[in-house]
Amino acid sequence: MAGTTETYLIRGAAVLGGEATDLLIRDGIIAALGENLDADDAAVIDAAGLVALPGMVDIHTHLREPGREDAETVETGTRAAAKGGYTAVHAMANSNPVADTAGVVEQVHSLGKAAGWVDVRPVGAVTVGIAGKQLAELGAMADSRARVRVFSDDGNCVSDPVLMRRALEYVKAFDGVVAQHAQEPRLTEGAQMNEGEVSAVLGLAGWPAVAEESIIARDVLLAQHVGSRLHVCHVSTSGSVEIIRWAKERGINVTAEVTPHHLLLTDELVRSYDPVFKVNPPLRTNADVHALRAGLADGTIDVIGTDHAPHPSEHKECEWAQAAMGMTGLETALSVVQETMIETGLMTWADFARVTSTVPAQIGRVADQGRPLAVGEPANVVLVDPAARWTVDPSAMATMGRNSPFKGLELPGKVVATFFHGHPTVLNGELNTPNPGVPAVAH
C-alpha cells in the first residue's frame, strides 16, 4: 500500500534540539533537510521555537481490545498515542481473549491498521492465557501477518524457570524477545503497595523490592545461559538497576524500560489512599526514583515504556483494596520525561529520542520506526514546544481512561504536531485525521 501523497514544509524546527532546520515531507518520507527550503506545493508549518524529534515508539501499551472495550479500544488508545507524540505502540497481550494465538494478534494488528493513527505492533503472550502453565503459539504469532517479535505475559510473571528458559530458547529462532513482568508471586501475595515505611504506617500489605529483583537476577542468568534476548518491563527499584547494570557489564543481552510515573512519583502519595496511585509494580521510594533516573541517564535502562493502563472509572473510584492497578500514560509521557530528565540536566533531546524512539523500535524490531530525521527516511516526526506549560486534565484526554496520576499537575512540553508516515495525525496540538494509506508492515 502506498504512503501519503501529501507535502509539508516544516520551517525552522530544532532537530533533536540543535540548530533550526527546514524539513520537507513528501510522499511519506523526508524529502529534504536544510535552510531556506522551498516547495510550491507544500503546506507550510512554522516551527520556530519547536523541537523536531522522531516519532515516539512505546514498547509497553495496554489497548484493552479485544474484550475490554469498556476500558479502551484500539481506536481510542491510538488516538491518545498520536496526541502524545507516538507513531508506534506495542499492544500488550492481556486482552480478553488473550493475544496468545495468530488469530488474536492479527485481529489487533488489523484494528490498528484500520484506525490509522499509529503503527500497532501486537505483543504475543508467552504462555497460553498468560496462565504460566504452557507456552503459547510463539512461532505461529511470529509467522503471522502481525510478525510478532515481542512476547510478554505482562500483568503476570513467567515465574516458572523452566518455562522461562524454554521461551527464551524458542524466540531465538526468529530474533524475538521475551519481555518479563518481574514479580515473584509468592513474595507479593495480597500486596497493595511498596513494602517500606509508608506501608507499615498505613497497615497495607507490602510489596518488597526483592520480589522484582530476584526474578530479574534469575532471568538475566537464564538469558546468558541460552544466549537469548531478555527485556525487563517497568523496572522500579534501585536494586533492579544494579542487577541490570551488572548483567550488561557481563555482556548479557538484556534491555530494560522505566515508566514515566516511576521517574516522578513515590509511595508517599499512597498516604492519600487515592487508588489512582495504585499500580503494578508499585510506586517506590524517593531513593528508587533517583536511581531510576540515573540508570536511564547512563544507559543501564534503555527505554521509556508508558505501561499505559486505562481502567473504567468504577474500577478506580472505590476503596483502595478493591481498586484495579494501573495508570494512563500515553498523553503525559513526553512531559514527565522532560520534567524529570531534560529540565534536570540529566538528558538532552537527542537522548530523549534514543530512549523514546530509536531503541524501542530496535528492541521491537520495527524497521520503519525510530529512524533518524534524515533524507529518505520515513516521515515519522513529532514537533514539540518545550517552553509550553500545561495542567493535566484527564477529562480532556483522548484515552477513555481517566486514571491519570498526574491530574492537576503543571507539566512542561507540549506536542504541537505528529506526522505518521508523512500525514499529520496531530496539528496545532489537536487531533487531526488518521493516515488513510499506512504502508504495509516492513519486513
Coordinates of C-alpha atoms in Angstrom, one line a residue:
M1 CA 0.0 0.0 0.0
A2 CA 1.4 3.4 -0.9
G3 CA 2.0 6.1 1.7
T4 CA 0.5 9.5 1.8
T5 CA 1.0 11.9 -1.2
E6 CA 0.8 15.0 0.9
T7 CA 3.6 17.6 1.0
Y8 CA 4.5 19.6 4.1
L9 CA 7.3 22.1 4.7
I10 CA 8.3 22.4 8.3
R11 CA 10.2 25.7 8.8
G12 CA 12.8 26.4 11.5
A13 CA 12.5 23.3 13.7
A14 CA 15.4 22.5 16.1
V15 CA 16.1 18.9 15.0
L16 CA 16.9 17.0 18.2
G17 CA 17.2 20.3 20.0
G18 CA 20.0 21.5 17.7
E19 CA 20.1 24.2 15.0
A20 CA 17.0 25.4 13.3
T21 CA 16.4 23.5 10.1
D22 CA 13.7 23.1 7.5
L23 CA 12.2 19.7 6.8
L24 CA 10.3 18.9 3.5
I25 CA 8.0 15.9 3.8
R26 CA 6.7 14.4 0.6
D27 CA 5.1 11.1 -0.3
G28 CA 5.5 9.8 3.3
I29 CA 9.3 10.4 3.5
I30 CA 11.6 13.2 4.5
A31 CA 12.5 14.6 1.0
A32 CA 14.9 17.4 2.0
L33 CA 16.6 18.9 5.1
G34 CA 18.3 22.3 5.2
E35 CA 18.0 26.0 5.4
N36 CA 15.6 28.1 3.3
L37 CA 13.9 25.1 1.6
D38 CA 11.1 25.9 -0.8
A39 CA 8.3 23.9 -2.3
D40 CA 5.3 25.4 -4.1
D41 CA 3.1 22.5 -3.5
A42 CA 3.8 22.3 0.2
A43 CA 1.6 23.2 3.2
V44 CA 3.9 25.3 5.4
I45 CA 4.2 24.8 9.1
D46 CA 6.0 27.5 11.2
A47 CA 8.1 25.5 13.7
A48 CA 10.2 28.3 15.1
G49 CA 10.9 27.5 18.7
L50 CA 9.8 23.9 18.3
V51 CA 12.0 20.8 18.7
A52 CA 11.7 18.1 15.9
L53 CA 12.0 14.5 17.1
P54 CA 11.5 11.1 15.5
G55 CA 8.0 9.8 16.2
M56 CA 7.9 8.1 19.6
V57 CA 7.6 4.3 20.0
D58 CA 6.0 2.8 23.1
I59 CA 7.3 -0.7 23.9
H60 CA 4.5 -1.2 26.5
T61 CA 0.9 -0.1 25.9
H62 CA -2.4 -1.6 27.0
L63 CA -5.1 -1.1 24.3
R64 CA -7.5 -3.5 26.0
E65 CA -9.2 -4.6 22.8
P66 CA -10.5 -7.3 22.2
G67 CA -12.8 -7.9 25.1
R68 CA -12.3 -4.9 27.4
E69 CA -13.7 -2.1 25.3
D70 CA -15.2 -0.6 28.4
A71 CA -11.7 0.5 29.4
E72 CA -10.1 1.3 26.0
T73 CA -10.2 0.4 22.3
V74 CA -7.5 0.3 19.7
E75 CA -9.2 3.4 18.2
T76 CA -9.2 5.5 21.4
G77 CA -5.8 4.2 22.6
T78 CA -4.1 5.0 19.4
R79 CA -5.7 8.5 19.2
A80 CA -4.2 9.1 22.7
A81 CA -0.8 7.8 21.4
A82 CA -0.8 10.2 18.4
K83 CA -1.7 13.1 20.7
G84 CA 1.2 12.1 22.9
G85 CA 3.7 12.2 20.0
Y86 CA 3.7 8.4 19.3
T87 CA 3.8 6.9 15.9
A88 CA 4.0 3.3 17.0
V89 CA 2.9 1.3 20.1
H90 CA 3.3 -2.3 21.2
A91 CA -0.1 -3.6 22.4
M92 CA 0.3 -5.9 25.4
A93 CA -1.3 -9.4 25.3
N94 CA -3.5 -9.3 28.4
S95 CA -6.8 -8.7 26.5
N96 CA -9.8 -11.0 26.6
P97 CA -9.3 -13.3 24.7
V98 CA -5.6 -13.1 25.4
A99 CA -3.3 -12.5 22.4
D100 CA -1.8 -16.0 22.6
T101 CA -2.7 -17.1 19.0
A102 CA -2.0 -15.9 15.5
G103 CA -5.7 -15.1 15.1
V104 CA -5.9 -12.7 18.0
V105 CA -2.6 -10.9 17.2
E106 CA -3.8 -10.5 13.6
Q107 CA -7.1 -9.1 14.8
V108 CA -5.2 -6.5 16.9
H109 CA -2.9 -5.7 14.0
S110 CA -5.9 -5.2 11.7
L111 CA -7.7 -3.0 14.1
G112 CA -4.6 -0.8 14.3
K113 CA -4.3 -0.6 10.5
A114 CA -8.0 0.3 10.3
A115 CA -7.7 3.1 12.9
G116 CA -4.6 4.6 11.1
W117 CA -3.4 6.8 14.0
V118 CA -0.2 4.9 14.8
D119 CA 1.6 1.7 13.9
V120 CA 0.2 -1.0 16.2
R121 CA 2.5 -3.9 16.9
P122 CA 0.8 -6.7 18.9
V123 CA 2.8 -8.3 21.7
G124 CA 2.1 -12.0 21.9
A125 CA 1.6 -13.9 25.2
V126 CA 4.4 -16.1 26.4
T127 CA 2.0 -18.7 27.9
V128 CA -1.5 -19.8 27.0
G129 CA -4.0 -17.4 28.6
I130 CA -1.0 -15.8 30.4
A131 CA -1.6 -18.5 32.9
G132 CA 2.1 -19.6 33.2
K133 CA 1.4 -23.3 32.5
Q134 CA 2.4 -23.9 28.9
L135 CA 4.0 -22.0 26.1
A136 CA 1.6 -20.2 23.7
E137 CA 1.9 -20.4 19.9
L138 CA 5.0 -18.3 19.7
G139 CA 6.1 -19.4 16.2
A140 CA 2.7 -19.0 14.7
M141 CA 2.4 -15.5 16.1
A142 CA 5.9 -14.7 14.7
D143 CA 4.9 -16.0 11.3
S144 CA 1.5 -14.3 11.2
R145 CA 0.7 -11.1 9.3
A146 CA 1.4 -9.2 12.6
R147 CA 5.0 -10.5 12.6
V148 CA 5.2 -10.5 16.4
R149 CA 8.7 -10.2 17.8
V150 CA 7.9 -9.2 21.5
F151 CA 6.3 -11.7 23.8
S152 CA 5.1 -11.0 27.3
D153 CA 2.7 -12.2 29.9
D154 CA 2.7 -8.7 31.3
G155 CA 0.3 -8.4 34.3
N156 CA 1.7 -11.8 35.3
C157 CA 5.2 -13.0 35.7
V158 CA 6.5 -16.1 33.9
S159 CA 7.6 -17.4 37.3
D160 CA 8.3 -21.0 36.3
P161 CA 12.1 -21.0 35.5
V162 CA 11.8 -24.0 33.1
L163 CA 9.0 -22.3 31.1
M164 CA 11.0 -19.0 31.0
R165 CA 14.1 -20.9 29.8
R166 CA 12.0 -22.6 27.0
A167 CA 10.5 -19.3 26.0
L168 CA 13.9 -17.7 25.7
E169 CA 15.2 -20.6 23.7
Y170 CA 12.2 -20.6 21.4
V171 CA 12.2 -16.9 20.4
K172 CA 15.8 -17.2 19.3
A173 CA 14.6 -18.9 16.1
F174 CA 13.0 -15.6 14.8
D175 CA 15.0 -13.0 16.7
G176 CA 12.2 -12.4 19.2
V177 CA 12.5 -11.1 22.8
V178 CA 10.7 -12.1 26.0
A179 CA 9.5 -9.1 28.0
Q180 CA 9.3 -10.1 31.6
H181 CA 7.0 -8.7 34.2
A182 CA 9.4 -9.3 37.1
Q183 CA 7.3 -10.2 40.1
E184 CA 7.8 -13.3 42.2
P185 CA 4.2 -14.2 43.0
R186 CA 4.8 -15.9 46.4
L187 CA 6.5 -12.8 47.7
T188 CA 3.7 -10.5 46.6
E189 CA 0.5 -12.4 47.6
G190 CA -2.0 -9.8 48.7
A191 CA 0.4 -7.0 48.2
Q192 CA -1.1 -3.5 47.9
M193 CA 1.9 -1.1 47.8
N194 CA 5.6 -0.8 48.2
E195 CA 6.9 -2.6 51.3
G196 CA 8.6 0.0 53.5
E197 CA 8.0 2.8 56.0
V198 CA 4.7 4.0 54.4
S199 CA 3.2 0.6 54.1
A200 CA 4.0 -0.1 57.8
V201 CA 2.3 3.2 58.8
L202 CA -0.8 2.6 56.6
G203 CA -1.1 -1.1 57.5
L204 CA -1.2 -2.1 53.8
A205 CA 0.4 -5.4 52.7
G206 CA 3.8 -4.6 51.4
W207 CA 5.4 -5.5 48.0
P208 CA 9.1 -6.0 48.6
A209 CA 11.7 -4.8 46.2
V210 CA 13.3 -8.3 46.3
A211 CA 10.2 -9.7 44.6
E212 CA 11.2 -7.8 41.4
E213 CA 15.0 -8.1 41.8
S214 CA 15.0 -11.8 42.4
I215 CA 13.2 -12.5 39.1
I216 CA 15.5 -10.1 37.2
A217 CA 18.6 -11.8 38.6
R218 CA 17.3 -15.2 37.7
D219 CA 16.3 -14.2 34.2
V220 CA 19.5 -12.4 33.2
L221 CA 21.3 -15.6 34.1
L222 CA 18.9 -17.7 32.0
A223 CA 19.3 -15.3 29.1
Q224 CA 23.0 -15.6 29.4
H225 CA 22.8 -19.4 29.6
V226 CA 20.7 -19.8 26.4
G227 CA 22.1 -16.8 24.5
S228 CA 18.8 -15.1 24.0
R229 CA 17.2 -11.6 24.3
L230 CA 15.5 -10.6 27.5
H231 CA 13.6 -7.3 28.1
V232 CA 12.6 -6.3 31.6
C233 CA 9.3 -4.4 31.9
H234 CA 8.8 -1.4 34.2
V235 CA 11.9 -1.5 36.4
S236 CA 11.1 0.2 39.7
T237 CA 13.8 -0.4 42.3
S238 CA 17.4 0.8 42.8
G239 CA 18.4 -2.9 43.2
S240 CA 17.0 -3.8 39.9
V241 CA 19.0 -1.1 38.2
E242 CA 22.2 -2.5 39.8
I243 CA 21.4 -6.1 38.7
I244 CA 20.8 -4.9 35.1
R245 CA 24.0 -2.9 35.2
W246 CA 25.9 -5.9 36.3
A247 CA 24.3 -8.1 33.6
K248 CA 25.2 -5.6 30.9
E249 CA 28.8 -5.4 32.1
R250 CA 29.0 -9.2 31.6
G251 CA 27.7 -8.8 28.1
I252 CA 24.3 -10.4 28.7
N253 CA 21.7 -9.4 26.1
V254 CA 19.2 -7.6 28.3
T255 CA 17.3 -4.4 27.9
A256 CA 15.0 -2.6 30.3
E257 CA 12.3 0.0 30.5
V258 CA 11.2 2.5 33.1
T259 CA 7.8 4.2 33.2
P260 CA 7.3 8.0 33.4
H261 CA 5.4 7.6 36.7
H262 CA 8.2 5.7 38.3
L263 CA 10.5 8.6 37.4
L264 CA 8.4 11.2 39.2
L265 CA 6.0 9.7 41.8
T266 CA 6.8 8.0 45.2
D267 CA 4.9 5.8 47.6
E268 CA 4.3 8.8 49.8
L269 CA 1.3 9.6 47.6
V270 CA -0.4 6.4 48.8
R271 CA -0.9 8.1 52.2
S272 CA -3.9 9.7 50.4
Y273 CA -5.5 6.3 49.9
D274 CA -6.4 7.5 46.4
P275 CA -6.5 4.4 44.1
V276 CA -5.2 6.5 41.2
F277 CA -1.8 5.8 42.7
K278 CA -2.2 2.0 42.9
V279 CA -0.1 0.5 40.2
N280 CA 1.9 -2.7 39.4
P281 CA 4.8 -2.5 40.2
P282 CA 4.0 -0.1 43.0
L283 CA 5.3 3.4 43.4
R284 CA 8.6 3.1 45.3
T285 CA 10.8 5.5 47.4
N286 CA 12.5 8.7 46.6
A287 CA 15.8 6.9 46.5
D288 CA 14.4 4.5 44.0
V289 CA 13.2 7.3 41.8
H290 CA 16.6 8.9 41.7
A291 CA 18.3 5.6 41.0
L292 CA 15.9 5.0 38.1
R293 CA 16.7 8.5 36.7
A294 CA 20.4 7.8 37.0
G295 CA 20.0 4.4 35.3
L296 CA 18.1 5.9 32.4
A297 CA 20.7 8.7 32.0
D298 CA 23.7 6.4 31.9
G299 CA 22.1 3.8 29.6
T300 CA 21.6 1.0 32.1
I301 CA 17.8 1.4 31.5
D302 CA 17.4 1.5 27.7
V303 CA 13.9 3.0 27.1
I304 CA 10.8 4.6 28.4
G305 CA 7.7 2.4 28.4
T306 CA 4.5 4.0 29.4
D307 CA 2.7 0.9 30.7
H308 CA -0.5 2.9 29.7
A309 CA -3.2 1.1 31.6
P310 CA -6.6 2.6 31.3
H311 CA -9.4 1.4 33.6
P312 CA -13.2 2.2 33.8
S313 CA -13.8 4.8 36.4
E314 CA -15.7 2.3 38.7
H315 CA -12.5 0.2 38.9
K316 CA -10.6 3.2 40.4
E317 CA -13.2 5.2 42.2
C318 CA -13.6 2.7 45.0
E319 CA -11.7 1.7 48.2
W320 CA -8.0 1.0 47.8
A321 CA -8.1 -2.8 48.4
Q322 CA -10.7 -3.4 45.6
A323 CA -9.2 -0.9 43.1
A324 CA -7.5 -2.0 39.9
M325 CA -3.8 -1.5 39.4
G326 CA -2.7 0.8 36.6
M327 CA -2.3 4.4 35.3
T328 CA -2.8 6.1 31.9
G329 CA 0.4 7.5 30.4
L330 CA 0.5 8.0 26.6
E331 CA -0.5 11.7 26.7
T332 CA 1.7 12.7 29.6
A333 CA 4.9 10.7 28.9
L334 CA 6.8 13.3 26.9
S335 CA 6.1 16.0 29.5
V336 CA 7.0 13.8 32.5
V337 CA 10.3 12.8 30.9
Q338 CA 11.0 16.4 30.0
E339 CA 10.3 17.4 33.6
T340 CA 12.4 14.6 35.2
M341 CA 15.2 14.1 32.8
I342 CA 15.7 17.1 30.5
E343 CA 14.9 20.0 32.8
T344 CA 17.1 18.4 35.5
G345 CA 20.0 18.3 33.0
L346 CA 20.3 14.5 33.1
M347 CA 19.5 14.1 29.4
T348 CA 19.3 16.1 26.1
W349 CA 16.6 16.0 23.4
A350 CA 18.9 13.7 21.4
D351 CA 19.0 11.3 24.4
F352 CA 15.2 11.6 24.6
A353 CA 14.9 10.5 21.0
R354 CA 17.1 7.5 21.8
V355 CA 15.1 6.3 24.8
T356 CA 11.6 7.0 23.4
S357 CA 12.1 6.2 19.7
T358 CA 15.3 4.7 18.3
V359 CA 16.0 2.0 20.9
P360 CA 12.3 0.9 21.5
A361 CA 12.0 0.4 17.7
Q362 CA 15.2 -1.7 17.8
I363 CA 14.0 -3.8 20.7
G364 CA 10.7 -4.5 18.9
R365 CA 12.4 -5.0 15.5
V366 CA 10.2 -2.3 14.0
A367 CA 12.1 -1.5 10.8
D368 CA 10.4 1.7 9.7
Q369 CA 10.1 3.4 13.1
G370 CA 12.7 5.1 15.3
R371 CA 14.6 6.2 12.2
P372 CA 16.8 9.3 12.2
L373 CA 15.4 12.5 10.8
A374 CA 17.3 12.3 7.5
V375 CA 16.6 12.5 3.8
G376 CA 15.0 9.3 2.5
E377 CA 13.7 8.2 5.9
P378 CA 10.0 7.6 6.7
A379 CA 8.4 10.8 7.8
N380 CA 7.5 9.8 11.4
V381 CA 8.1 13.1 13.1
V382 CA 6.9 14.9 16.2
L383 CA 7.1 18.7 16.8
V384 CA 7.3 19.7 20.5
D385 CA 7.0 23.1 22.1
P386 CA 9.5 22.7 25.1
A387 CA 8.6 26.1 26.5
A388 CA 4.9 25.3 26.8
R389 CA 3.3 24.6 30.2
W390 CA 0.0 22.8 30.7
T391 CA -2.1 21.4 33.5
V392 CA -3.1 17.8 33.3
D393 CA -6.9 17.3 32.9
P394 CA -7.8 13.7 32.4
S395 CA -11.3 14.6 31.1
A396 CA -9.7 16.4 28.1
M397 CA -7.6 13.4 27.1
A398 CA -8.2 11.1 24.0
T399 CA -7.9 8.0 26.1
M400 CA -11.0 6.5 27.6
G401 CA -9.1 6.1 30.9
R402 CA -9.4 8.9 33.4
N403 CA -7.0 7.3 35.8
S404 CA -4.0 9.7 35.4
P405 CA -1.9 10.1 38.5
F406 CA -0.7 13.5 37.2
K407 CA -4.2 15.1 37.4
G408 CA -3.8 18.8 38.3
L409 CA 0.0 18.9 37.9
E410 CA 1.5 21.5 35.7
L411 CA 4.0 19.9 33.3
P412 CA 6.4 21.3 30.6
G413 CA 6.4 20.5 26.9
K414 CA 3.5 20.1 24.5
V415 CA 3.1 18.1 21.4
V416 CA 2.3 20.5 18.6
A417 CA 2.2 18.1 15.6
T418 CA 2.7 14.4 15.0
F419 CA 3.4 13.1 11.5
F420 CA 2.7 9.4 10.9
H421 CA 4.3 8.3 7.6
G422 CA 4.0 11.8 6.3
H423 CA 0.4 12.5 7.4
P424 CA -0.3 14.9 10.3
T425 CA -2.4 13.0 12.8
V426 CA -2.0 15.9 15.2
L427 CA -1.8 19.6 14.2
N428 CA -1.8 22.7 16.5
G429 CA -1.8 20.3 19.5
E430 CA -5.1 18.7 18.5
L431 CA -6.0 15.5 16.8
N432 CA -6.3 15.9 13.0
T433 CA -7.2 12.8 11.0
P434 CA -5.7 9.3 10.7
N435 CA -3.4 8.3 7.9
P436 CA -5.6 6.7 5.2
G437 CA -2.7 5.0 3.5
V438 CA -0.3 3.5 6.0
P439 CA 2.4 1.4 4.4
A440 CA 2.4 -2.4 4.9
V441 CA 4.5 -3.8 7.8
A442 CA 8.1 -3.7 6.9
H443 CA 10.0 -7.0 6.7

